[in-house]
mmCIF file of C-alpha atoms in Angstrom:
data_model
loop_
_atom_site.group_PDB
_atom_site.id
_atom_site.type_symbol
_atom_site.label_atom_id
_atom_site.label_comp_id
_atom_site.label_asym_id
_atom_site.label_seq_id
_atom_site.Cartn_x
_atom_site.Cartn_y
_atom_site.Cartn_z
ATOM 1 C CA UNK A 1 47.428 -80.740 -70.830
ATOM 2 C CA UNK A 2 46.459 -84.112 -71.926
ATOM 3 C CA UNK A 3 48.084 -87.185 -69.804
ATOM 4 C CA UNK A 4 48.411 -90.929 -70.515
ATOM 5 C CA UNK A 5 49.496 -93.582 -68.153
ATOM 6 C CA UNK A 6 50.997 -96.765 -69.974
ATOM 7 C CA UNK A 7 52.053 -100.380 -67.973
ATOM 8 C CA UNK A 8 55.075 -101.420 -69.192
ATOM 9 C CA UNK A 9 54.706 -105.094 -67.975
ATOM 10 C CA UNK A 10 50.899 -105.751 -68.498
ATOM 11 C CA UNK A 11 51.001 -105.568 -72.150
ATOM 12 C CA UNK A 12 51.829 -101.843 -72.429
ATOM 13 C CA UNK A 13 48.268 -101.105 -71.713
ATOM 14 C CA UNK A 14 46.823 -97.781 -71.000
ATOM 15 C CA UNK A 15 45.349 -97.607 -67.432
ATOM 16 C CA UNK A 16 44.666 -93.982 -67.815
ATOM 17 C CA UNK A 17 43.986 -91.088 -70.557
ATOM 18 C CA UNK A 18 42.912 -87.483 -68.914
ATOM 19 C CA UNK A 19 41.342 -85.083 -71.207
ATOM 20 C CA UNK A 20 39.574 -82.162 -70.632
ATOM 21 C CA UNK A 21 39.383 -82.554 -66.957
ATOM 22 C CA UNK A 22 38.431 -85.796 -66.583
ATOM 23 C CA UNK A 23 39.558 -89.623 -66.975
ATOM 24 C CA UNK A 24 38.291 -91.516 -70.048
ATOM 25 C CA UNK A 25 39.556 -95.266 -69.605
ATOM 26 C CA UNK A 26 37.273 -97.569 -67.192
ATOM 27 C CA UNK A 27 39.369 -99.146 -64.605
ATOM 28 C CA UNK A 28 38.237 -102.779 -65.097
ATOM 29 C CA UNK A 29 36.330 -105.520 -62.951
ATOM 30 C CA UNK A 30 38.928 -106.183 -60.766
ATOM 31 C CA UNK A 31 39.893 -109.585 -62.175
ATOM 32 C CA UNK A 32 43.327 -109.806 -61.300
ATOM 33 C CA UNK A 33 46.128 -108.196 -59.909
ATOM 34 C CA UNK A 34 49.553 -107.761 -61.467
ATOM 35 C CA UNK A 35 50.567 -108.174 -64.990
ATOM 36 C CA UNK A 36 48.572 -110.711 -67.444
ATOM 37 C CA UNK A 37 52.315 -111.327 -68.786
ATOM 38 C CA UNK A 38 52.366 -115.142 -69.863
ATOM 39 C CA UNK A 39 48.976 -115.731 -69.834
ATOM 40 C CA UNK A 40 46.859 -117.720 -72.265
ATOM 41 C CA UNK A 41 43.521 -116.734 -71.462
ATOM 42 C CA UNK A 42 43.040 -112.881 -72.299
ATOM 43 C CA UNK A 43 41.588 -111.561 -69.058
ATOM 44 C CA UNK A 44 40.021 -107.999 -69.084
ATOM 45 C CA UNK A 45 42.255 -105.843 -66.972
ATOM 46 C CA UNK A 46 40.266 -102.294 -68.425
ATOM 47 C CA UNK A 47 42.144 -99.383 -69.805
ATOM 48 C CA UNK A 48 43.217 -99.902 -73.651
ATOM 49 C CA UNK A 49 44.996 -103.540 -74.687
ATOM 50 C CA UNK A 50 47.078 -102.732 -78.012
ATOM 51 C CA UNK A 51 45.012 -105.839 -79.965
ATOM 52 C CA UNK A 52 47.563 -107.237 -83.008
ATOM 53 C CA UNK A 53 47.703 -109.349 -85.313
ATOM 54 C CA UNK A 54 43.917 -109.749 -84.571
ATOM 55 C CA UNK A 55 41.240 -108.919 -82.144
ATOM 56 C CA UNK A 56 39.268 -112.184 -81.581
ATOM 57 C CA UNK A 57 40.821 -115.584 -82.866
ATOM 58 C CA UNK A 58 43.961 -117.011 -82.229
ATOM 59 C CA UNK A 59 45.365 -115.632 -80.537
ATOM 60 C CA UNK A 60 42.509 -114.203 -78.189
ATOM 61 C CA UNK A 61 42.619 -110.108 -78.382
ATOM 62 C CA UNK A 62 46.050 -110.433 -79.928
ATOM 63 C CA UNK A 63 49.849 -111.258 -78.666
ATOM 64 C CA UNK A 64 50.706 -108.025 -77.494
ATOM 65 C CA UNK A 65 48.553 -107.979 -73.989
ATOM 66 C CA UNK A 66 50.560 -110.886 -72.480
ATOM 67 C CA UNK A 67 53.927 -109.424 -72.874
ATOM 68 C CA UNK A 68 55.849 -106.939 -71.450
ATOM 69 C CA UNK A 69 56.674 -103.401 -73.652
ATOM 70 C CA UNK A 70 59.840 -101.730 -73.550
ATOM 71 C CA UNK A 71 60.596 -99.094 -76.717
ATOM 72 C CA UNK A 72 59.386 -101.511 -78.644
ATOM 73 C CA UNK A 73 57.021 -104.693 -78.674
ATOM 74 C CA UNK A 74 57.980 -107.818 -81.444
ATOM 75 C CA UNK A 75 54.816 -110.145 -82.782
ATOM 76 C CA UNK A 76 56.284 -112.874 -85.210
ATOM 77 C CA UNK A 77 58.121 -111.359 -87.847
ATOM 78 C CA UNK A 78 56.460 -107.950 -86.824
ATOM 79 C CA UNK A 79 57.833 -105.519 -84.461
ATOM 80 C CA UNK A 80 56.151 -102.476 -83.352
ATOM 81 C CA UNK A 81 56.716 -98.935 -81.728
ATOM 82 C CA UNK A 82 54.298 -96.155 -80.532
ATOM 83 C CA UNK A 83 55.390 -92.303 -79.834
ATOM 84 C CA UNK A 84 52.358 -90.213 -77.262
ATOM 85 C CA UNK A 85 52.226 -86.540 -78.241
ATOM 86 C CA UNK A 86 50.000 -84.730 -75.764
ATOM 87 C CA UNK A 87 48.227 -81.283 -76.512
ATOM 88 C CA UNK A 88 45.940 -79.183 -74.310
ATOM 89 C CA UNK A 89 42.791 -81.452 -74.946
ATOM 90 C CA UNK A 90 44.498 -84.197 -77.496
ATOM 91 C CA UNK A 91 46.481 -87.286 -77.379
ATOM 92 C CA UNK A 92 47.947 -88.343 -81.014
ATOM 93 C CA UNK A 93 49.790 -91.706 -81.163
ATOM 94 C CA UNK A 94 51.891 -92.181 -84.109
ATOM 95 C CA UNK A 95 52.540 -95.884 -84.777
ATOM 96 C CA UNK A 96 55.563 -97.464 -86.783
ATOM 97 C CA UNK A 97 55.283 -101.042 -87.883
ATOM 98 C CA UNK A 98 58.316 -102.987 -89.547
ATOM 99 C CA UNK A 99 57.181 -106.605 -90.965
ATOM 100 C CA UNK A 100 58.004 -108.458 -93.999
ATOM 101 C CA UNK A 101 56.259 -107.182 -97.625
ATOM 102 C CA UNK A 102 52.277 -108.660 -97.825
ATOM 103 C CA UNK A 103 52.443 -109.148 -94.208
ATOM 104 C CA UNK A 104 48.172 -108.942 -93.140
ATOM 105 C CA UNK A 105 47.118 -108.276 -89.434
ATOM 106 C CA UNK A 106 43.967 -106.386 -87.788
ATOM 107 C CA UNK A 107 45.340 -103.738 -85.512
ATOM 108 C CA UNK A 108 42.981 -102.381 -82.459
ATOM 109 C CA UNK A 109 43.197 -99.918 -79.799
ATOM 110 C CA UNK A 110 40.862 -101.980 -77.725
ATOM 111 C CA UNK A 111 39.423 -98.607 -75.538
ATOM 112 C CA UNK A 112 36.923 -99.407 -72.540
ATOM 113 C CA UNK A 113 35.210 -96.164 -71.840
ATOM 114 C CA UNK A 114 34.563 -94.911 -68.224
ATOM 115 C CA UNK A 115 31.185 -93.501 -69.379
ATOM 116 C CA UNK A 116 27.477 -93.223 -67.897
ATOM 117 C CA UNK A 117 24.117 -94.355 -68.397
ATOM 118 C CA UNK A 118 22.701 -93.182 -71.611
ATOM 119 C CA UNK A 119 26.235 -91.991 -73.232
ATOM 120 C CA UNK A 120 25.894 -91.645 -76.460
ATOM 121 C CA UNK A 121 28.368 -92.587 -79.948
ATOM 122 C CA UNK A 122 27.676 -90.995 -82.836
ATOM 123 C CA UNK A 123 29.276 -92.193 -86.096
ATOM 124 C CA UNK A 124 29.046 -91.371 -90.017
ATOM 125 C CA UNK A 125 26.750 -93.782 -92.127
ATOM 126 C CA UNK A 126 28.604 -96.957 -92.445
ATOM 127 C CA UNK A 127 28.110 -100.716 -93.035
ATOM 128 C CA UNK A 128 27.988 -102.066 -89.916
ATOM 129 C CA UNK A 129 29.012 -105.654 -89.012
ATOM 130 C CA UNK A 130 27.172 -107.211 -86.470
ATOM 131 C CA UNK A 131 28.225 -110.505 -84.356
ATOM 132 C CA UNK A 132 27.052 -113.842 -83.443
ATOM 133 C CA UNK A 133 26.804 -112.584 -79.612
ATOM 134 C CA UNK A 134 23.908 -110.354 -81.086
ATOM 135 C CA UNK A 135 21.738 -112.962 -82.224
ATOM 136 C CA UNK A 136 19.047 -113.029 -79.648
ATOM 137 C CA UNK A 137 18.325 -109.435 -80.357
ATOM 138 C CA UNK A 138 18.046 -110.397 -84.128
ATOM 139 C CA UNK A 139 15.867 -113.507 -83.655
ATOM 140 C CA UNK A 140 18.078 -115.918 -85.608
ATOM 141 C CA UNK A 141 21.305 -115.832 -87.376
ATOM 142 C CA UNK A 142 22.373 -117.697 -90.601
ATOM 143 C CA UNK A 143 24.496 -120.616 -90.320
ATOM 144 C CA UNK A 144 28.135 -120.464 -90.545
ATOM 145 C CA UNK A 145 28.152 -116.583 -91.074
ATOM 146 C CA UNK A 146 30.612 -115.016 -88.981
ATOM 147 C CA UNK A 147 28.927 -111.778 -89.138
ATOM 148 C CA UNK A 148 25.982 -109.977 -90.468
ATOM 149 C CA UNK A 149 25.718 -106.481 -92.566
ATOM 150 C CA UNK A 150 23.469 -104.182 -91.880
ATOM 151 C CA UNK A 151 23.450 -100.352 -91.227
ATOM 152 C CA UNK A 152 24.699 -98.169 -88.348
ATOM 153 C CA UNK A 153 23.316 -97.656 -86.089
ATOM 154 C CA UNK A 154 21.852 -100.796 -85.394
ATOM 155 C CA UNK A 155 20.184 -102.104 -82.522
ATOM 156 C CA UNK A 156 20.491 -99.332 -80.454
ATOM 157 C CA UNK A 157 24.384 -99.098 -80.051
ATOM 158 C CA UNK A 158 24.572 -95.499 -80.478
ATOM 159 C CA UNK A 159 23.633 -95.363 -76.374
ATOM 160 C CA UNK A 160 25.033 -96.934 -73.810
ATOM 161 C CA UNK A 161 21.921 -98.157 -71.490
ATOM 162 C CA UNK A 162 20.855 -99.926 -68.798
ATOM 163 C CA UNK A 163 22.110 -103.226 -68.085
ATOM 164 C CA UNK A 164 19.942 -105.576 -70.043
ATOM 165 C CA UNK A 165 22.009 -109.061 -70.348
ATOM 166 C CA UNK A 166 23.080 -108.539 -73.445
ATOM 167 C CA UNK A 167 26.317 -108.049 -75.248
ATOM 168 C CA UNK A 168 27.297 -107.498 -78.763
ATOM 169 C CA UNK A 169 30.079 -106.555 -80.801
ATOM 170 C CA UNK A 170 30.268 -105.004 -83.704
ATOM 171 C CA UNK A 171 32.221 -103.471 -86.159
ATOM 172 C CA UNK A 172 32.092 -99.926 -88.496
ATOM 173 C CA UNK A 173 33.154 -100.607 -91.800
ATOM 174 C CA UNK A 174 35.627 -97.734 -93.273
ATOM 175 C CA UNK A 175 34.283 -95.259 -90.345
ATOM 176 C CA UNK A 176 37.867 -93.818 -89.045
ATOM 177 C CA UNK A 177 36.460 -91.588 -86.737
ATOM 178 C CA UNK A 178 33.792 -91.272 -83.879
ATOM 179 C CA UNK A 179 32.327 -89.340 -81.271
ATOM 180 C CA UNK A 180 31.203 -90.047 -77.625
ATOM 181 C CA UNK A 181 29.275 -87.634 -75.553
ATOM 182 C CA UNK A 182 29.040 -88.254 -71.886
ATOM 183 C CA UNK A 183 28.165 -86.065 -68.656
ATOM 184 C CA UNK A 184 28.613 -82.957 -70.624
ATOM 185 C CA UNK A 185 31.923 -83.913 -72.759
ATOM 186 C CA UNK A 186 32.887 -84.945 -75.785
ATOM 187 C CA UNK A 187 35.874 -87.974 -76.610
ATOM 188 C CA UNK A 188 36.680 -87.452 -80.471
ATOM 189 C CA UNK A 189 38.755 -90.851 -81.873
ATOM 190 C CA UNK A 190 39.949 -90.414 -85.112
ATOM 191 C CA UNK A 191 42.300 -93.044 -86.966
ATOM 192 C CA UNK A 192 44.450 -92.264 -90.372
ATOM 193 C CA UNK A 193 46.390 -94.610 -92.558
ATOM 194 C CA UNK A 194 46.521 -93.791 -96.114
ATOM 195 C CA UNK A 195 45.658 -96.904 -98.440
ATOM 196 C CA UNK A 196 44.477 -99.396 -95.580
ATOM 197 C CA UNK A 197 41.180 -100.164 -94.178
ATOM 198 C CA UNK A 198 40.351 -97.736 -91.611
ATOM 199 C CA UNK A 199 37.242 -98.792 -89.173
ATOM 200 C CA UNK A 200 35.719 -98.597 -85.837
ATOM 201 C CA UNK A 201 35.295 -101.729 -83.684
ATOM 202 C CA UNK A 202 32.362 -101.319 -80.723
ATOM 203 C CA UNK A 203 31.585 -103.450 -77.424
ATOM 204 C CA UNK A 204 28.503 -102.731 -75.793
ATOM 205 C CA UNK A 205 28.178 -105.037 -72.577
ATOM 206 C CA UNK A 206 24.910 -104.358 -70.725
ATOM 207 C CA UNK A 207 25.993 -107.215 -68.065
ATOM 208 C CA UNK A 208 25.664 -110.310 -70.784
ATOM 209 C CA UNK A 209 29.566 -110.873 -70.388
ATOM 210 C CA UNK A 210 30.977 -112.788 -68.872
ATOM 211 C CA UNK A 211 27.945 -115.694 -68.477
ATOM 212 C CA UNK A 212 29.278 -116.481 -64.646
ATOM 213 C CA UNK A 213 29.887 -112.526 -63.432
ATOM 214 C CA UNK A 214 28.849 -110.365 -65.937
ATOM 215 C CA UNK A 215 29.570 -106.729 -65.867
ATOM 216 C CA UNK A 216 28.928 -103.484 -67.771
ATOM 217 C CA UNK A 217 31.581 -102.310 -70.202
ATOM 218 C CA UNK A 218 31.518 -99.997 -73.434
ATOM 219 C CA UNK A 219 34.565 -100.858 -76.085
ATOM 220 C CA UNK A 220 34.821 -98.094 -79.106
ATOM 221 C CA UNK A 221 38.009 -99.179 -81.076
ATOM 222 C CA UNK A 222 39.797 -97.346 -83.708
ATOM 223 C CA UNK A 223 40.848 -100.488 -85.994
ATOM 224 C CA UNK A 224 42.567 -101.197 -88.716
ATOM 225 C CA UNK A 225 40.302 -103.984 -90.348
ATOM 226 C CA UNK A 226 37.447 -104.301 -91.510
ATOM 227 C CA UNK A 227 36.797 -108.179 -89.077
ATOM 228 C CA UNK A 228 37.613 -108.904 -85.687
ATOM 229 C CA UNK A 229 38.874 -111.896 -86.052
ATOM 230 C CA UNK A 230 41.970 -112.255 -89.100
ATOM 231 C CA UNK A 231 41.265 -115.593 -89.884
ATOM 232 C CA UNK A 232 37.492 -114.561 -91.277
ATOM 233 C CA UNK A 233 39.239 -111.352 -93.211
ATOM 234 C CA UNK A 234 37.947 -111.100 -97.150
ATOM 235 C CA UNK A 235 39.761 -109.015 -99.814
ATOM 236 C CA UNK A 236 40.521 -106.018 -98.608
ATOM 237 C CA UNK A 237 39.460 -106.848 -95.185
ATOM 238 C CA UNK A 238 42.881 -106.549 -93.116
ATOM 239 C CA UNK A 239 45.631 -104.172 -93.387
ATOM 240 C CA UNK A 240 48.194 -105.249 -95.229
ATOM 241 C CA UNK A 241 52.674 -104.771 -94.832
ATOM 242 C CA UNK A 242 53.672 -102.406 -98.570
ATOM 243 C CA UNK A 243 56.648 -103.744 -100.286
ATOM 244 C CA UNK A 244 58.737 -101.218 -98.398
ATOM 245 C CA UNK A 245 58.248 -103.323 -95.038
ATOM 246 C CA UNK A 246 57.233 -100.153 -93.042
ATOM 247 C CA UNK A 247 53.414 -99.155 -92.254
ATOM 248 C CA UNK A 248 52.525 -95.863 -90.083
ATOM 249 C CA UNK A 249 49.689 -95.055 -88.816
ATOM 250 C CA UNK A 250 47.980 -92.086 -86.454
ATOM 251 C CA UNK A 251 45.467 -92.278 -83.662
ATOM 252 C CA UNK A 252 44.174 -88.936 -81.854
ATOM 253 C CA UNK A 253 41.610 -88.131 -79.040
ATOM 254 C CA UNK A 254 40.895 -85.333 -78.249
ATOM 255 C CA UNK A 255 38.168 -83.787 -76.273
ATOM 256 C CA UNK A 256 35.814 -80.935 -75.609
ATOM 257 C CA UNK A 257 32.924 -79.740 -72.886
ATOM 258 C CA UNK A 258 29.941 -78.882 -75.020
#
């Protein structure tokens, strides 16, 4: 049977998700001990941070990491909830948001993988937006843009490799689902909400973050959005609060030996 192991106090974070025999969630670079709650400075504790109303920005990864959970977890005007269903080799989390009507925010499960050398995430064909962090692999990057298009998979983050100093971050336009293949198992993510941007956010950190102790790391994040950051969000680029003040949503893992 599938487990999960939430922290109340640091954020309701996830410091563990066992599926087919074996943990998923990377335990983190030993930053700090005890809860992050208060904090101003998002430090990376591992595990999966709920990231809302945005992932980068203001605030940094969101205001839900910094604060302890109970049933419930309030943002603004927003409040949120969360119910875990666990199957044989699945997790499904069924999300309930209440905010006022027109109410925009980007919504991540911000997932660091415990995975190995030459892992591998494969994804359907899908814009792919790359970011500033990923210029030196590009050679230069246009001024002002906060991101660049191009076409998944792009430079080479289907496989998590050696470390190489870089970092980059990226995001799958409209790509709900995903799979990565590691030591013999599959993780499936898959993300549903009817009528709102559905997409995949990555991190692949080959030890180029942070610049004074960097360490390796792999992010794949089921997102609502299409940005990371809201304040950069186009038309039709963050999820948006119907006119009923309700918005539901469904994440599920589930994996498989193959």
């Amino acid at each position: 049977m599938a487990t999960v192991t939430i922290d109340p106090a640091d954020g309701g974070r996830w410091t563990s998700l066992h599926l087919a025999d074996r943990e998923w969630l990377w335990i983190g670079p030993g930053l700090l001990d005890g809860p992050r709650t208060g904090h101003t400075t998002f430090t990376d504790a591992g595990g999966l941070d709920e990231c809302f109303p945005t992932v980068r920005g203001t605030p940094d990864h969101g205001g839900l990491w910094n604060q302890p959970w109970s049933d419930s977890v309030a943002y603004e005007d927003a409040v949120l909830t969360r119910a875990f269903t666990a199957g044989a080799n699945s997790l499904t989390v069924d999300y309930h948001l209440t905010a006022p009507p027109g109410y925009h925010f980007i919504w991540a499960a911000h997932a660091l993988l415990d995975c190995a050398v030459d892992s591998t995430i494969t994804a359907q064909p899908a814009e792919c937006r790359l970011y500033p962090e990923a210029a030196p692999l590009l050679g230069s990057w246009p001024t002002n843009a906060p991101w660049v298009a191009t076409s998944w998979p792009a430079l080479g983050l289907d496989t998590y490799g050696e470390a190489d100093g870089t970092a980059v971050g990226a995001v799958l336009v409209d790509c709900p689902s995903t799979v990565i293949r590691d030591r013999g198992t599959e993780l499936a993510t898959n993300l549903s909400c009817p009528g709102q941007p559905v997409s995949t956010a990555l991190w692949r950190n080959l030890a180029g973050f942070p610049a004074e102790a960097p360490y390796r790391s792999l992010g794949v994040e089921p997102m609502l959005g299409r940005v990371f950051d809201l304040a950069e969000a186009g038309p039709g680029d963050a999820a948006v609060v119907p006119a009923t003040g309700e918005l539901a949503w469904r994440l599920t893992f589930s994996a498989r030996p193959v």
